[in-house]
JSON list of C-alpha atoms and ligand atoms in Angstrom, two decimals:
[
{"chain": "A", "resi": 39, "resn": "UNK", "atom": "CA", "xyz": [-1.78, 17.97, 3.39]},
{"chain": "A", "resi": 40, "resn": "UNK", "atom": "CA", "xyz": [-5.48, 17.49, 4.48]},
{"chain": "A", "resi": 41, "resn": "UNK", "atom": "CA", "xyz": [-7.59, 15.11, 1.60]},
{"chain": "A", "resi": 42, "resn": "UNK", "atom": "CA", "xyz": [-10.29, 16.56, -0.38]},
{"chain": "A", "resi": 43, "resn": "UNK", "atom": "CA", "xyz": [-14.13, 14.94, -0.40]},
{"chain": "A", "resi": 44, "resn": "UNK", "atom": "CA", "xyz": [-14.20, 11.96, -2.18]},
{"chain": "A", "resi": 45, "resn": "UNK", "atom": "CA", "xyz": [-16.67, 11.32, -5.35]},
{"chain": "A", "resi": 46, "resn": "UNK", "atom": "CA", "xyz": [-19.43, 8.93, -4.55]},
{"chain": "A", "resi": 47, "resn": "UNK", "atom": "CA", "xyz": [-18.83, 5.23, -6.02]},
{"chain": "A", "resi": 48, "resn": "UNK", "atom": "CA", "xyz": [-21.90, 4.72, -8.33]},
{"chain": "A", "resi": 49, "resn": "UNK", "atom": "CA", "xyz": [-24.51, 2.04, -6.48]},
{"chain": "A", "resi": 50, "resn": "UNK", "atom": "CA", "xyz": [-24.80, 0.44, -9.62]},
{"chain": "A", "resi": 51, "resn": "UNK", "atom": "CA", "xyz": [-21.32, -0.72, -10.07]},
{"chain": "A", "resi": 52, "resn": "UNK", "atom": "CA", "xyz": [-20.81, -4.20, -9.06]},
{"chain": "A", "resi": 53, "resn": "UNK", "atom": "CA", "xyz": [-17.78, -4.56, -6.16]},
{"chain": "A", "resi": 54, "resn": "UNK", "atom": "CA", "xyz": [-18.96, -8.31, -5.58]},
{"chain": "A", "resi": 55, "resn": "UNK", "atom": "CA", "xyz": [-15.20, -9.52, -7.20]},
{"chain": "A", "resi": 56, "resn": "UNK", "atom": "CA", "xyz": [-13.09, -6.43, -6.14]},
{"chain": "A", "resi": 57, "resn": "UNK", "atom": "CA", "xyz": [-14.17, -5.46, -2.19]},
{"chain": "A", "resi": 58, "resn": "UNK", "atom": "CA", "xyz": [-14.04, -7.87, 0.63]},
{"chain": "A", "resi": 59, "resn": "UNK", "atom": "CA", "xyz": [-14.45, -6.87, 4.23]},
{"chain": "A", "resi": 60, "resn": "UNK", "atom": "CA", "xyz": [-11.50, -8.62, 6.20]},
{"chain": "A", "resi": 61, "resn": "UNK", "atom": "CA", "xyz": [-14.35, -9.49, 9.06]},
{"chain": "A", "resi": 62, "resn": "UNK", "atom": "CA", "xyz": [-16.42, -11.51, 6.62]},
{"chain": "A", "resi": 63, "resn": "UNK", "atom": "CA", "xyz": [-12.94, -13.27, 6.13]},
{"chain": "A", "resi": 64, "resn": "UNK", "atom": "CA", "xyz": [-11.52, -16.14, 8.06]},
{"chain": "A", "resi": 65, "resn": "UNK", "atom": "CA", "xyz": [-8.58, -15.51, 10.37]},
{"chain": "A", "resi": 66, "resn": "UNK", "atom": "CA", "xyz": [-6.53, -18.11, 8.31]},
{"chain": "A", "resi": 67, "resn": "UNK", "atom": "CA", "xyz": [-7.12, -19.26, 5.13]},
{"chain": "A", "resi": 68, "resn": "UNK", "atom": "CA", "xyz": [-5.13, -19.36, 1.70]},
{"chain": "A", "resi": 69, "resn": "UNK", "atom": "CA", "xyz": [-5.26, -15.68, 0.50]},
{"chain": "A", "resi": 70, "resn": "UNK", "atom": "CA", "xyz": [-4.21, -16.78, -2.96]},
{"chain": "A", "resi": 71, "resn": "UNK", "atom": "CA", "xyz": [-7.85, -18.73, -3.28]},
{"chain": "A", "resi": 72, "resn": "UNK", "atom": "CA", "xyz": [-9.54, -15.53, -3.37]},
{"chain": "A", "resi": 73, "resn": "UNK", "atom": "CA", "xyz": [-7.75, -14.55, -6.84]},
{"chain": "A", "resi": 74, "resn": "UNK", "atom": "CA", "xyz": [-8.69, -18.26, -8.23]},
{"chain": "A", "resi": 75, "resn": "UNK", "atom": "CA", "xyz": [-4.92, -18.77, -9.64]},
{"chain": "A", "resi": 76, "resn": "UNK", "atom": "CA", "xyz": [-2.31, -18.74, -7.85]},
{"chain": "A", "resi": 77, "resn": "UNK", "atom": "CA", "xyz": [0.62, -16.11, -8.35]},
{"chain": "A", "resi": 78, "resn": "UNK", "atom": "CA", "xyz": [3.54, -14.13, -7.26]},
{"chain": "A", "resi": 79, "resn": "UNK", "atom": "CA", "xyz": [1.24, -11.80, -4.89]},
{"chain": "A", "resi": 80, "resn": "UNK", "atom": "CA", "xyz": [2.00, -7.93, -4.08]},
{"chain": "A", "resi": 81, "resn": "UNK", "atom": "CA", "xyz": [0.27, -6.14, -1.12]},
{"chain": "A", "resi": 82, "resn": "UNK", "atom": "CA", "xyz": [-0.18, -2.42, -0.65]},
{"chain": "A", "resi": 83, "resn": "UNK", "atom": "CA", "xyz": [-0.74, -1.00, 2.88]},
{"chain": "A", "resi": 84, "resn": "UNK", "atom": "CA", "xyz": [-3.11, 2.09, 2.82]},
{"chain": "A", "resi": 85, "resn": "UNK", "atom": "CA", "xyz": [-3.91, 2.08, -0.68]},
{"chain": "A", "resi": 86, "resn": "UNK", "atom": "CA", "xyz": [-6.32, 5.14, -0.19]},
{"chain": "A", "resi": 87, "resn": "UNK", "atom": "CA", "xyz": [-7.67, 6.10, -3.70]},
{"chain": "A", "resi": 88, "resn": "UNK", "atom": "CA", "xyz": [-6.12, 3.11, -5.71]},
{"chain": "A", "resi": 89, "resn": "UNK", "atom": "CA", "xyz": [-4.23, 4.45, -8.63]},
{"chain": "A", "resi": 90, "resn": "UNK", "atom": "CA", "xyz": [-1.25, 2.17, -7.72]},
{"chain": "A", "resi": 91, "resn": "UNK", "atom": "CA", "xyz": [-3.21, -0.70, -7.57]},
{"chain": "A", "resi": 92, "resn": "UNK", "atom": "CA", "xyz": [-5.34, -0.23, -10.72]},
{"chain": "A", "resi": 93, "resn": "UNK", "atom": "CA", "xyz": [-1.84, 0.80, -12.98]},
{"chain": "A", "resi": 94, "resn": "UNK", "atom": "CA", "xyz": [0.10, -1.40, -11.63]},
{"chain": "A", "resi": 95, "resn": "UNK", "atom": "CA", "xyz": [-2.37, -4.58, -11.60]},
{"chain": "A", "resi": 96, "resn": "UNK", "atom": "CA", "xyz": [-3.11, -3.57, -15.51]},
{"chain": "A", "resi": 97, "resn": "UNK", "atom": "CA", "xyz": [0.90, -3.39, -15.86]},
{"chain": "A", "resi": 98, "resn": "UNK", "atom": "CA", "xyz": [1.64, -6.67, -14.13]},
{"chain": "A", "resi": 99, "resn": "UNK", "atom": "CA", "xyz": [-1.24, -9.15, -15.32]},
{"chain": "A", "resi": 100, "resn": "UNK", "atom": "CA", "xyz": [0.95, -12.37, -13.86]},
{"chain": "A", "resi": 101, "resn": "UNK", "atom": "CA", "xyz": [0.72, -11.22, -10.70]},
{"chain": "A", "resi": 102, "resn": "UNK", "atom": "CA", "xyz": [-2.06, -10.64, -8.25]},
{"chain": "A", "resi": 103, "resn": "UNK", "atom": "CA", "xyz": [-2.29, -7.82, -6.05]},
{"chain": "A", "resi": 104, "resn": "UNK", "atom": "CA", "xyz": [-3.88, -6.86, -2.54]},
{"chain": "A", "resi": 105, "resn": "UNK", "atom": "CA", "xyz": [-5.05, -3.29, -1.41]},
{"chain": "A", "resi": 106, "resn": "UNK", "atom": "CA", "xyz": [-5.71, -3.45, 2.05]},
{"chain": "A", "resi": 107, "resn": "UNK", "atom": "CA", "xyz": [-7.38, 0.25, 3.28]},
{"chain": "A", "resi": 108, "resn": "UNK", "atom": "CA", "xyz": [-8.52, 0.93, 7.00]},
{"chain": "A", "resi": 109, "resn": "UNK", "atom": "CA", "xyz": [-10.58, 3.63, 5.88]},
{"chain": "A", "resi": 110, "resn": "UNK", "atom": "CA", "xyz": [-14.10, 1.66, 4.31]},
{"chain": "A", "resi": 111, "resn": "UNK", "atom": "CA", "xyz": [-14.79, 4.14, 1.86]},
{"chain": "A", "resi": 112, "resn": "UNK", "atom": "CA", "xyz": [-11.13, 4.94, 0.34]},
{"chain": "A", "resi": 113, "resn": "UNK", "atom": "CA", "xyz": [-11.54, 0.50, 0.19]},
{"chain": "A", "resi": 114, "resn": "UNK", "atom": "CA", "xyz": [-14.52, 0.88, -1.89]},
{"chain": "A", "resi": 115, "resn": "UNK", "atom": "CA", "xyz": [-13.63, 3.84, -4.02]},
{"chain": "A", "resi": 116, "resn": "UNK", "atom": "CA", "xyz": [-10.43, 1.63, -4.91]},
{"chain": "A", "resi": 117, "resn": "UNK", "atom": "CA", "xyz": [-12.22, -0.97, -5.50]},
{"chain": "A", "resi": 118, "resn": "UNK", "atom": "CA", "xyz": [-14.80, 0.39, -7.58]},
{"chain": "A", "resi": 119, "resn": "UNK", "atom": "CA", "xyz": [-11.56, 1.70, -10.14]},
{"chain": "A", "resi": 120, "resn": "UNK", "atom": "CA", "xyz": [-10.78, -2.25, -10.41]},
{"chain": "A", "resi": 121, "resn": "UNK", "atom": "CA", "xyz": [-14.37, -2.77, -10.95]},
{"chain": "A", "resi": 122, "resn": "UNK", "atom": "CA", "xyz": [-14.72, -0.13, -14.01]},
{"chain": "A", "resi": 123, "resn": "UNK", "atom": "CA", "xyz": [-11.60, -1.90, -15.33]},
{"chain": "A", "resi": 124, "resn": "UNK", "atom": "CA", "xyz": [-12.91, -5.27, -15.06]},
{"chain": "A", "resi": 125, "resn": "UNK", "atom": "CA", "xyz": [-9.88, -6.33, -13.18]},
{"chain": "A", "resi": 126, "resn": "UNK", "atom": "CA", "xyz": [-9.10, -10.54, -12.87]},
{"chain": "A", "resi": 127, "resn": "UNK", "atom": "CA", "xyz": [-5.57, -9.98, -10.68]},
{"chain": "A", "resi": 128, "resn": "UNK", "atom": "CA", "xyz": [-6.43, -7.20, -8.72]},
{"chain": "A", "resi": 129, "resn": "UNK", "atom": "CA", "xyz": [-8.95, -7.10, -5.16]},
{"chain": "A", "resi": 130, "resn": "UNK", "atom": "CA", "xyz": [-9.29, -4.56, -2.05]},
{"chain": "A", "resi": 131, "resn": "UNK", "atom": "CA", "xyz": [-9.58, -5.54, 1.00]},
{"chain": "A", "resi": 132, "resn": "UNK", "atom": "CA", "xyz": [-11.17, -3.22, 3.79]},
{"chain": "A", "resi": 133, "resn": "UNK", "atom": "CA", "xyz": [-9.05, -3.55, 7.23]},
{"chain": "A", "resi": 134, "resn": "UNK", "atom": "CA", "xyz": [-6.50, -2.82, 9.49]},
{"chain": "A", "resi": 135, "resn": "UNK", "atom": "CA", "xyz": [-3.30, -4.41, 7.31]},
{"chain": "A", "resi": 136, "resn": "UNK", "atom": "CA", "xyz": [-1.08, -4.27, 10.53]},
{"chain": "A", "resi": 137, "resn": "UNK", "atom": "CA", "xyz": [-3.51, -6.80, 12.00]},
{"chain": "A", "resi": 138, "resn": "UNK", "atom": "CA", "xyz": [-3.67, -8.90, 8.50]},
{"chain": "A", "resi": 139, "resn": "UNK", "atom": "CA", "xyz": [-0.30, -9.07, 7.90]},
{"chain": "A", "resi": 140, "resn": "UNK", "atom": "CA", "xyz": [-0.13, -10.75, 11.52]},
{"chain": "A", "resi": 141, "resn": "UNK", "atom": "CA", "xyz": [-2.96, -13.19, 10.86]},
{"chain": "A", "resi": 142, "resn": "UNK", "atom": "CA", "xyz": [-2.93, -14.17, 6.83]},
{"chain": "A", "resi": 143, "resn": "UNK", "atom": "CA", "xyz": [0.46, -13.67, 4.90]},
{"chain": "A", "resi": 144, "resn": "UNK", "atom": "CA", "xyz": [2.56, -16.87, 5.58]},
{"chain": "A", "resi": 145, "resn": "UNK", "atom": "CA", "xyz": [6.29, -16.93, 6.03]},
{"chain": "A", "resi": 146, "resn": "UNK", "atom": "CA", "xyz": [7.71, -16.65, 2.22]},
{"chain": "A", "resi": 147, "resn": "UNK", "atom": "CA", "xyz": [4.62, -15.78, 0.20]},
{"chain": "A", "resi": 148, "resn": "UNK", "atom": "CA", "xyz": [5.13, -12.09, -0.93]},
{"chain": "A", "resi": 149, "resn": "UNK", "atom": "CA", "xyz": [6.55, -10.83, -3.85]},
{"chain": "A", "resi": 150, "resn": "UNK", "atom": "CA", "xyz": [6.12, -7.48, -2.89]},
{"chain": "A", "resi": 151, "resn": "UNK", "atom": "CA", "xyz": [4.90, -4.81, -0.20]},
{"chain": "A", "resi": 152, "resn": "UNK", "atom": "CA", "xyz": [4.04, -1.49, -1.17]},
{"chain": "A", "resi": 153, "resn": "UNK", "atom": "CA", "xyz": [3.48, 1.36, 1.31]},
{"chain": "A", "resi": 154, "resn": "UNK", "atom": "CA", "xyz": [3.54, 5.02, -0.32]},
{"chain": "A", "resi": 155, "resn": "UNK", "atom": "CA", "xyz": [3.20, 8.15, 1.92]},
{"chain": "A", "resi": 156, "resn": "UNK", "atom": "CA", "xyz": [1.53, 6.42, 5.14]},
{"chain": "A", "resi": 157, "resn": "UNK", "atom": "CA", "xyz": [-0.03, 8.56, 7.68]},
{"chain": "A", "resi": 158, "resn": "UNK", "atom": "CA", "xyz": [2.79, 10.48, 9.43]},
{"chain": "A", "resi": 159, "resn": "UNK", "atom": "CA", "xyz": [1.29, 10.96, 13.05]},
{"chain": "A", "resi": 160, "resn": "UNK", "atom": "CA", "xyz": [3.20, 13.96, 13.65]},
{"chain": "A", "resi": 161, "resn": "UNK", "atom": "CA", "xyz": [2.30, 14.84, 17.21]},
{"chain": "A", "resi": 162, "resn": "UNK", "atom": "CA", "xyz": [5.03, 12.70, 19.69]},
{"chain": "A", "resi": 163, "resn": "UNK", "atom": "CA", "xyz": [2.04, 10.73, 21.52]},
{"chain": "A", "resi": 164, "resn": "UNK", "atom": "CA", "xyz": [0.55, 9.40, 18.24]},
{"chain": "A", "resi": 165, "resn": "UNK", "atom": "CA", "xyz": [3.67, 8.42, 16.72]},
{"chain": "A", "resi": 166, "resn": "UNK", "atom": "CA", "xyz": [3.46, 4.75, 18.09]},
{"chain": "A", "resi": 167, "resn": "UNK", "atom": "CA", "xyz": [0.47, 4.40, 15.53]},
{"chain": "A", "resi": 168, "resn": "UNK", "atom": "CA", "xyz": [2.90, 4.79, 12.33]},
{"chain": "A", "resi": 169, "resn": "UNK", "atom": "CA", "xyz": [2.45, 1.50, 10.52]},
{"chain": "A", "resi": 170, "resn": "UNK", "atom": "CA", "xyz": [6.38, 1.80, 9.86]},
{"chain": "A", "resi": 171, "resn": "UNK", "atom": "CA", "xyz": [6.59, 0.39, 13.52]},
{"chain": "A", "resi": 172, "resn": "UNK", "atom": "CA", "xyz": [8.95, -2.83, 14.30]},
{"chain": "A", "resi": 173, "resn": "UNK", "atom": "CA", "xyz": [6.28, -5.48, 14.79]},
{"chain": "A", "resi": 174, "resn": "UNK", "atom": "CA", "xyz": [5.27, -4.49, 11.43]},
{"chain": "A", "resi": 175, "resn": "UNK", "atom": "CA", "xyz": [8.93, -4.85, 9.98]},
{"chain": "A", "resi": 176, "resn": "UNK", "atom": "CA", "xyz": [9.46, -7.91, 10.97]},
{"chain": "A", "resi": 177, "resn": "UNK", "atom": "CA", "xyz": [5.93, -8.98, 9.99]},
{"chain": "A", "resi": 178, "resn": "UNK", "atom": "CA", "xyz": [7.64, -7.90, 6.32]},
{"chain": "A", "resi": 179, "resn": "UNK", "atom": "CA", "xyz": [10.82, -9.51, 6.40]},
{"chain": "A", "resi": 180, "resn": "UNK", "atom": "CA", "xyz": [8.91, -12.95, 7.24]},
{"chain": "A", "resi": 181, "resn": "UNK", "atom": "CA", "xyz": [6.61, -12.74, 4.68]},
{"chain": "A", "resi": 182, "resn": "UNK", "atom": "CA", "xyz": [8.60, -11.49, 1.69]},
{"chain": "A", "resi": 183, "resn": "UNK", "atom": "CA", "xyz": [10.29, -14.40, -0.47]},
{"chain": "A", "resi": 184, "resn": "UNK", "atom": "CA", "xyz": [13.53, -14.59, -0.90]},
{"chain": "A", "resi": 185, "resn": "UNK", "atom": "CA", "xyz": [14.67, -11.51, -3.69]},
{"chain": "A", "resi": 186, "resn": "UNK", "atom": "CA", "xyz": [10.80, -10.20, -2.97]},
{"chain": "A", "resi": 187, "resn": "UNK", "atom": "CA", "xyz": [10.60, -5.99, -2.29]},
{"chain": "A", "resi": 188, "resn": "UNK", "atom": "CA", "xyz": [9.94, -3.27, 0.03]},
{"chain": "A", "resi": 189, "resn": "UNK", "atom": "CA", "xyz": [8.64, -0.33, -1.18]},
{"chain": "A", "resi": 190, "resn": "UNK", "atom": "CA", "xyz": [8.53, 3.03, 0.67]},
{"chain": "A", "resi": 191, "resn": "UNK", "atom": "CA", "xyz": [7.68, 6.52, -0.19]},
{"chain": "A", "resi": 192, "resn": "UNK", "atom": "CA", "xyz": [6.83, 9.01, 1.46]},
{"chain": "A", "resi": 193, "resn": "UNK", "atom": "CA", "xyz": [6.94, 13.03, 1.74]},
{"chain": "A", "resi": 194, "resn": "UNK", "atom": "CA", "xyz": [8.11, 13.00, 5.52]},
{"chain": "A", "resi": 195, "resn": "UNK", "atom": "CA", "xyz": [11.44, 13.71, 5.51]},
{"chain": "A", "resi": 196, "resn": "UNK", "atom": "CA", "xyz": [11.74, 12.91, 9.19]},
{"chain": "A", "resi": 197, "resn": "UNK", "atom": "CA", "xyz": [9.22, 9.42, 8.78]},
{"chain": "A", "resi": 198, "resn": "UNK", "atom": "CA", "xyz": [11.61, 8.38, 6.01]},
{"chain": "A", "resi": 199, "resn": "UNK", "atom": "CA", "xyz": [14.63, 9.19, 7.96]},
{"chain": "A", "resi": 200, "resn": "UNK", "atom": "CA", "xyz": [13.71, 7.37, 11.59]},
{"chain": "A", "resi": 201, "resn": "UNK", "atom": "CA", "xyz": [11.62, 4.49, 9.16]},
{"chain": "A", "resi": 202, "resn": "UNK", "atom": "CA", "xyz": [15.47, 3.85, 7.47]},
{"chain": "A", "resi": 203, "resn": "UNK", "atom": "CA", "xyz": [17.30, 3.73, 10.79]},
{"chain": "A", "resi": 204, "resn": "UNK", "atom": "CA", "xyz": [14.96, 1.21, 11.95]},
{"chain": "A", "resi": 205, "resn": "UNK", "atom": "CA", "xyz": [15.13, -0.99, 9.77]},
{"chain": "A", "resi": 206, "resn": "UNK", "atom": "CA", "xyz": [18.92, -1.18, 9.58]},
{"chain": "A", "resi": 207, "resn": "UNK", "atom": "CA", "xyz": [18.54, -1.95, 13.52]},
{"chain": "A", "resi": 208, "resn": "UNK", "atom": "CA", "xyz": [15.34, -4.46, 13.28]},
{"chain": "A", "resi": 209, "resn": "UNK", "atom": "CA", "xyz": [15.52, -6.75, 10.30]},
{"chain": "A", "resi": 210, "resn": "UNK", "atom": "CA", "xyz": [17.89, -7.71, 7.61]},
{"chain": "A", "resi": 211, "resn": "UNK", "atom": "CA", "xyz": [16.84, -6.35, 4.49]},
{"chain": "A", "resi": 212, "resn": "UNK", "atom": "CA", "xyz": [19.33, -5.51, 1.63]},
{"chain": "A", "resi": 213, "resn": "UNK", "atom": "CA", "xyz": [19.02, -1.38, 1.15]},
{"chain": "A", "resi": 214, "resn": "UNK", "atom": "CA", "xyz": [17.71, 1.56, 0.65]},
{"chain": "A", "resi": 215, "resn": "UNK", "atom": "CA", "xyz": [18.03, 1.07, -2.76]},
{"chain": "A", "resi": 216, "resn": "UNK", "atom": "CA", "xyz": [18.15, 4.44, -4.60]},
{"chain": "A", "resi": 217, "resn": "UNK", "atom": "CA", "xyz": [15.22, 5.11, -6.83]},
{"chain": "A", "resi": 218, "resn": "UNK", "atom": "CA", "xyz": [14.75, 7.61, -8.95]},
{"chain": "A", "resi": 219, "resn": "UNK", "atom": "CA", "xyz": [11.70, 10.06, -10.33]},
{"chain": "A", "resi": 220, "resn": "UNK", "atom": "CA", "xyz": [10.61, 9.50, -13.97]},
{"chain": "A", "resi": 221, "resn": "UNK", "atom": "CA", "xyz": [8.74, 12.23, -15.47]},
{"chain": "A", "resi": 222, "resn": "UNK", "atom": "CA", "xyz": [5.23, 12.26, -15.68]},
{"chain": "A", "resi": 223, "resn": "UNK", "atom": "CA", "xyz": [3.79, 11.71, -18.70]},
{"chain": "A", "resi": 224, "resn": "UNK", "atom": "CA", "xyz": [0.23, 12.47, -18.46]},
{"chain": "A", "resi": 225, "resn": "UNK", "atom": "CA", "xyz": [-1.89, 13.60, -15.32]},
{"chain": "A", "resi": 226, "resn": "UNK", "atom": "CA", "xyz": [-2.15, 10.56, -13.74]},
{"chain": "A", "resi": 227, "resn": "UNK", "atom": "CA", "xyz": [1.03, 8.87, -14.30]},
{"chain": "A", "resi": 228, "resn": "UNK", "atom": "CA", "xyz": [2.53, 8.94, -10.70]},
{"chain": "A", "resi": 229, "resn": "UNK", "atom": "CA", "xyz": [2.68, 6.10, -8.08]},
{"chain": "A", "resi": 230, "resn": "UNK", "atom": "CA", "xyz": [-0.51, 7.29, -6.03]},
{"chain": "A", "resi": 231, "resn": "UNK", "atom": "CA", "xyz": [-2.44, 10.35, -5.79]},
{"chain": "A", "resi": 232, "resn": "UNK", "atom": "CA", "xyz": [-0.48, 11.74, -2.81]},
{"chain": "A", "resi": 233, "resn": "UNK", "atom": "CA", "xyz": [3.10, 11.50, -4.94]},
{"chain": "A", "resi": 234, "resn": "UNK", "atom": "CA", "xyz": [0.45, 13.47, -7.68]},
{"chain": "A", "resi": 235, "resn": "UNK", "atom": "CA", "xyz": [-0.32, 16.44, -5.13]},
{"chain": "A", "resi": 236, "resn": "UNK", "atom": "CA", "xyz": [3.09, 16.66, -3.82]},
{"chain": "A", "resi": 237, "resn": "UNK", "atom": "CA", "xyz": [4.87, 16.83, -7.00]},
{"chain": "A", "resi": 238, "resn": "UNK", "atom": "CA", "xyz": [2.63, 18.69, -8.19]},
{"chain": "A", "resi": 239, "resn": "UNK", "atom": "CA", "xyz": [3.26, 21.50, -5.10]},
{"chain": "A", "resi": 240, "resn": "UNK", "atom": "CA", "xyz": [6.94, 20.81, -6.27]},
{"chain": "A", "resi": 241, "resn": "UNK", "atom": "CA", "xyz": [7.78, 19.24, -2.84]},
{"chain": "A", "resi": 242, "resn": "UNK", "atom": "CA", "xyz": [10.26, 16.55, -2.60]},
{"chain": "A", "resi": 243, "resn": "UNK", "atom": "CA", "xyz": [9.03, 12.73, -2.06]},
{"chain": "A", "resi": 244, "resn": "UNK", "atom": "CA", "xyz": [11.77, 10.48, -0.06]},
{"chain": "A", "resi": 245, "resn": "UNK", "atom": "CA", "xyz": [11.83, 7.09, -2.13]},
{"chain": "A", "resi": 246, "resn": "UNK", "atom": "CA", "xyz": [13.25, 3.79, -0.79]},
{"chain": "A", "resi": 247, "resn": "UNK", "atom": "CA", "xyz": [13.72, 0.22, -2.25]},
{"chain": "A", "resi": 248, "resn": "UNK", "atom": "CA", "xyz": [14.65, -3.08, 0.19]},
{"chain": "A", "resi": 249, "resn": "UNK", "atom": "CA", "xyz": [15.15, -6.22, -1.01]},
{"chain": "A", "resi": 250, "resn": "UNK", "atom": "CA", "xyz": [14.72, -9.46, 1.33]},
{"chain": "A", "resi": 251, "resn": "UNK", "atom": "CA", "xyz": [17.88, -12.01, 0.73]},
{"chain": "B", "resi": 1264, "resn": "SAM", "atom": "C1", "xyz": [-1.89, 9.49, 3.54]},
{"chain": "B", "resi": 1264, "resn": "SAM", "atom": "S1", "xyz": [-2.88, 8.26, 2.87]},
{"chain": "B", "resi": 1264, "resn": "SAM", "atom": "C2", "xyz": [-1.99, 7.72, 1.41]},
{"chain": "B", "resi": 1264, "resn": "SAM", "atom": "C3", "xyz": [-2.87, 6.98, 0.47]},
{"chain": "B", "resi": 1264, "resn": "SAM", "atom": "C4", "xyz": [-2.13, 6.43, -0.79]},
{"chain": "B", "resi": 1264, "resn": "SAM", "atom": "N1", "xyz": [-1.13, 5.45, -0.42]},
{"chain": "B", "resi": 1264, "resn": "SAM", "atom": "C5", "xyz": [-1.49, 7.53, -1.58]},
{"chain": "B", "resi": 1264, "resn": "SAM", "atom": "O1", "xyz": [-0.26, 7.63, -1.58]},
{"chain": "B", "resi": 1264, "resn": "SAM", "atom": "O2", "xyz": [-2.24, 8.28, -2.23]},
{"chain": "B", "resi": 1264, "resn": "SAM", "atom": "C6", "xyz": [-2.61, 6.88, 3.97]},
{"chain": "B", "resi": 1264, "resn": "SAM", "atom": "C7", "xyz": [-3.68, 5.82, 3.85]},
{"chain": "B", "resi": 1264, "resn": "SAM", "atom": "O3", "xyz": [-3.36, 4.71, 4.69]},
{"chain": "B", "resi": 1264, "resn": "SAM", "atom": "C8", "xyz": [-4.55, 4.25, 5.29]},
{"chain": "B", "resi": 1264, "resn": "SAM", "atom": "N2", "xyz": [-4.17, 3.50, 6.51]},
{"chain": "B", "resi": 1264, "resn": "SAM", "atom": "C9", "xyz": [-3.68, 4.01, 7.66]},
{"chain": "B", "resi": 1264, "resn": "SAM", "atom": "N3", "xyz": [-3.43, 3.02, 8.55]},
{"chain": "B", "resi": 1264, "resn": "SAM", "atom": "C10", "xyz": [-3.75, 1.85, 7.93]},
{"chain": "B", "resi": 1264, "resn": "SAM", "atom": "C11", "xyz": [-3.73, 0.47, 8.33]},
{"chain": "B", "resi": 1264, "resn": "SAM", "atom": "N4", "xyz": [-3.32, 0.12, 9.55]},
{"chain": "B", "resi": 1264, "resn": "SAM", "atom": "N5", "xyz": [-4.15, -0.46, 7.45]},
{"chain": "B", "resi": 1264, "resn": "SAM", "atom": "C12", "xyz": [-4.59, -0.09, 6.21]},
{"chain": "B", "resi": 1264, "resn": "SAM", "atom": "N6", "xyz": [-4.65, 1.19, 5.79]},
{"chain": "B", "resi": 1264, "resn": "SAM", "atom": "C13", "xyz": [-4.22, 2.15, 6.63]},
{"chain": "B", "resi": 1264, "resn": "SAM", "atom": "C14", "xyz": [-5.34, 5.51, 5.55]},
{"chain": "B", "resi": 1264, "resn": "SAM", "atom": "O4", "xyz": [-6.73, 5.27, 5.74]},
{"chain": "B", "resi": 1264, "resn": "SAM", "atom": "C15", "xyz": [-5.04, 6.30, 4.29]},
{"chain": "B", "resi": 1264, "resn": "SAM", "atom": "O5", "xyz": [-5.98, 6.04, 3.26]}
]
């Protein structure tokens, strides 16, 4: 499924608190400082519009999450929806997460990763740019805490398929967990906007659930 235009964020909307570029960030430093408290953190990899990151940073005030989006403006556009909600817990970061997770997250300091229907690279020669790729996996079982979660969902049956076998043969995380579809309730009550347009085409989304220790 191609992506449709995407609205303008208004210039007069202050992103100061919610949008960081990860260049105007040192390679190392303590990601937690950026939030002011520290707390169980959860990261989302390619958080494209936001709508998991705004619900689930309104649902989850005692914990503070990280959107990190390659794509500048899908990073702004997210972070202008934490903006409008005057978010404390919540910030996006603008950057290639593969290359964050490498340099920031220490060993043990993630309650939760989140990535929901990542770019499938379907043609053979591109598929070495899926961010479901090994360096990546064990970049997640280091920095998950003991009992902290991976989350994966996707619409790929065959990304979802060959993303489960590897893991089973890279790291040693307890799953898939089996997790099921609630209904929706209203129009936006789904996991991200891509779970929205493909249950809403009544295609199938492939759902997984590891937990580290
Ligand atoms: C298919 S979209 C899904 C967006 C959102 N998760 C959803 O479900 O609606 C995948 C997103 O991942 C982003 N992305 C791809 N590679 C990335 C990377 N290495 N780091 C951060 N974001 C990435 C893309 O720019 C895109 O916005």
């Amino acid at each position: 499924m191609g992506r449709r235009a995407l609205r303008k964020v208004d210039p007069a909307l202050d992103l100061s608190r919610h949008f960081r570029e990860a260049t105007d960030l040192p390679t190392q430093f303590d990601v937690q400082s950026l939030f002011g408290r520290p707390a169980p953190l959860e990261v989302e990899v390619g958080s494209g519009k936001g709508l998991f990151l705004s619900a689930a940073s309104r649902a989850n005030p005692d914990h503070n999450f990280f959107g990190i989006e390659i794509a500048r403006k899908y990073a702004r556009y997210a972070a202008a929806r934490l903006a409008k909600q005057e978010s404390t817990n919540a910030l996006m970061i603008s950057g290639d997460a593969l290359l964050l997770f490498r340099q920031w997250f220490p060993a043990n300091s993630l309650a939760a990763i989140h990535i929901y229907f990542p770019d499938p690279w379907w043609k053979k020669r591109h598929k070495k740019r899926r961010v479901m790729n090994e360096d990546f996996l064990h970049d997640v079982e280091r920095t998950l805490v003991s009992g902290g979660r991976l989350h994966f969902w996707t619409d790929v049956e065959e990304y979802f398929q060959t993303t489960l076998a590897l893991i089973a043969q890279t790291v040693k995380l307890d799953g898939p967990l089996s997790v099921s579809e609630k209904p929706a309730e209203h129009d936006l009550d789904y996991r991200t906007h891509f779970e929205r347009r493909t249950r809403q085409s009544e295609l199938p989304v492939y759902r997984a659930e590891f937990k580290n220790g």
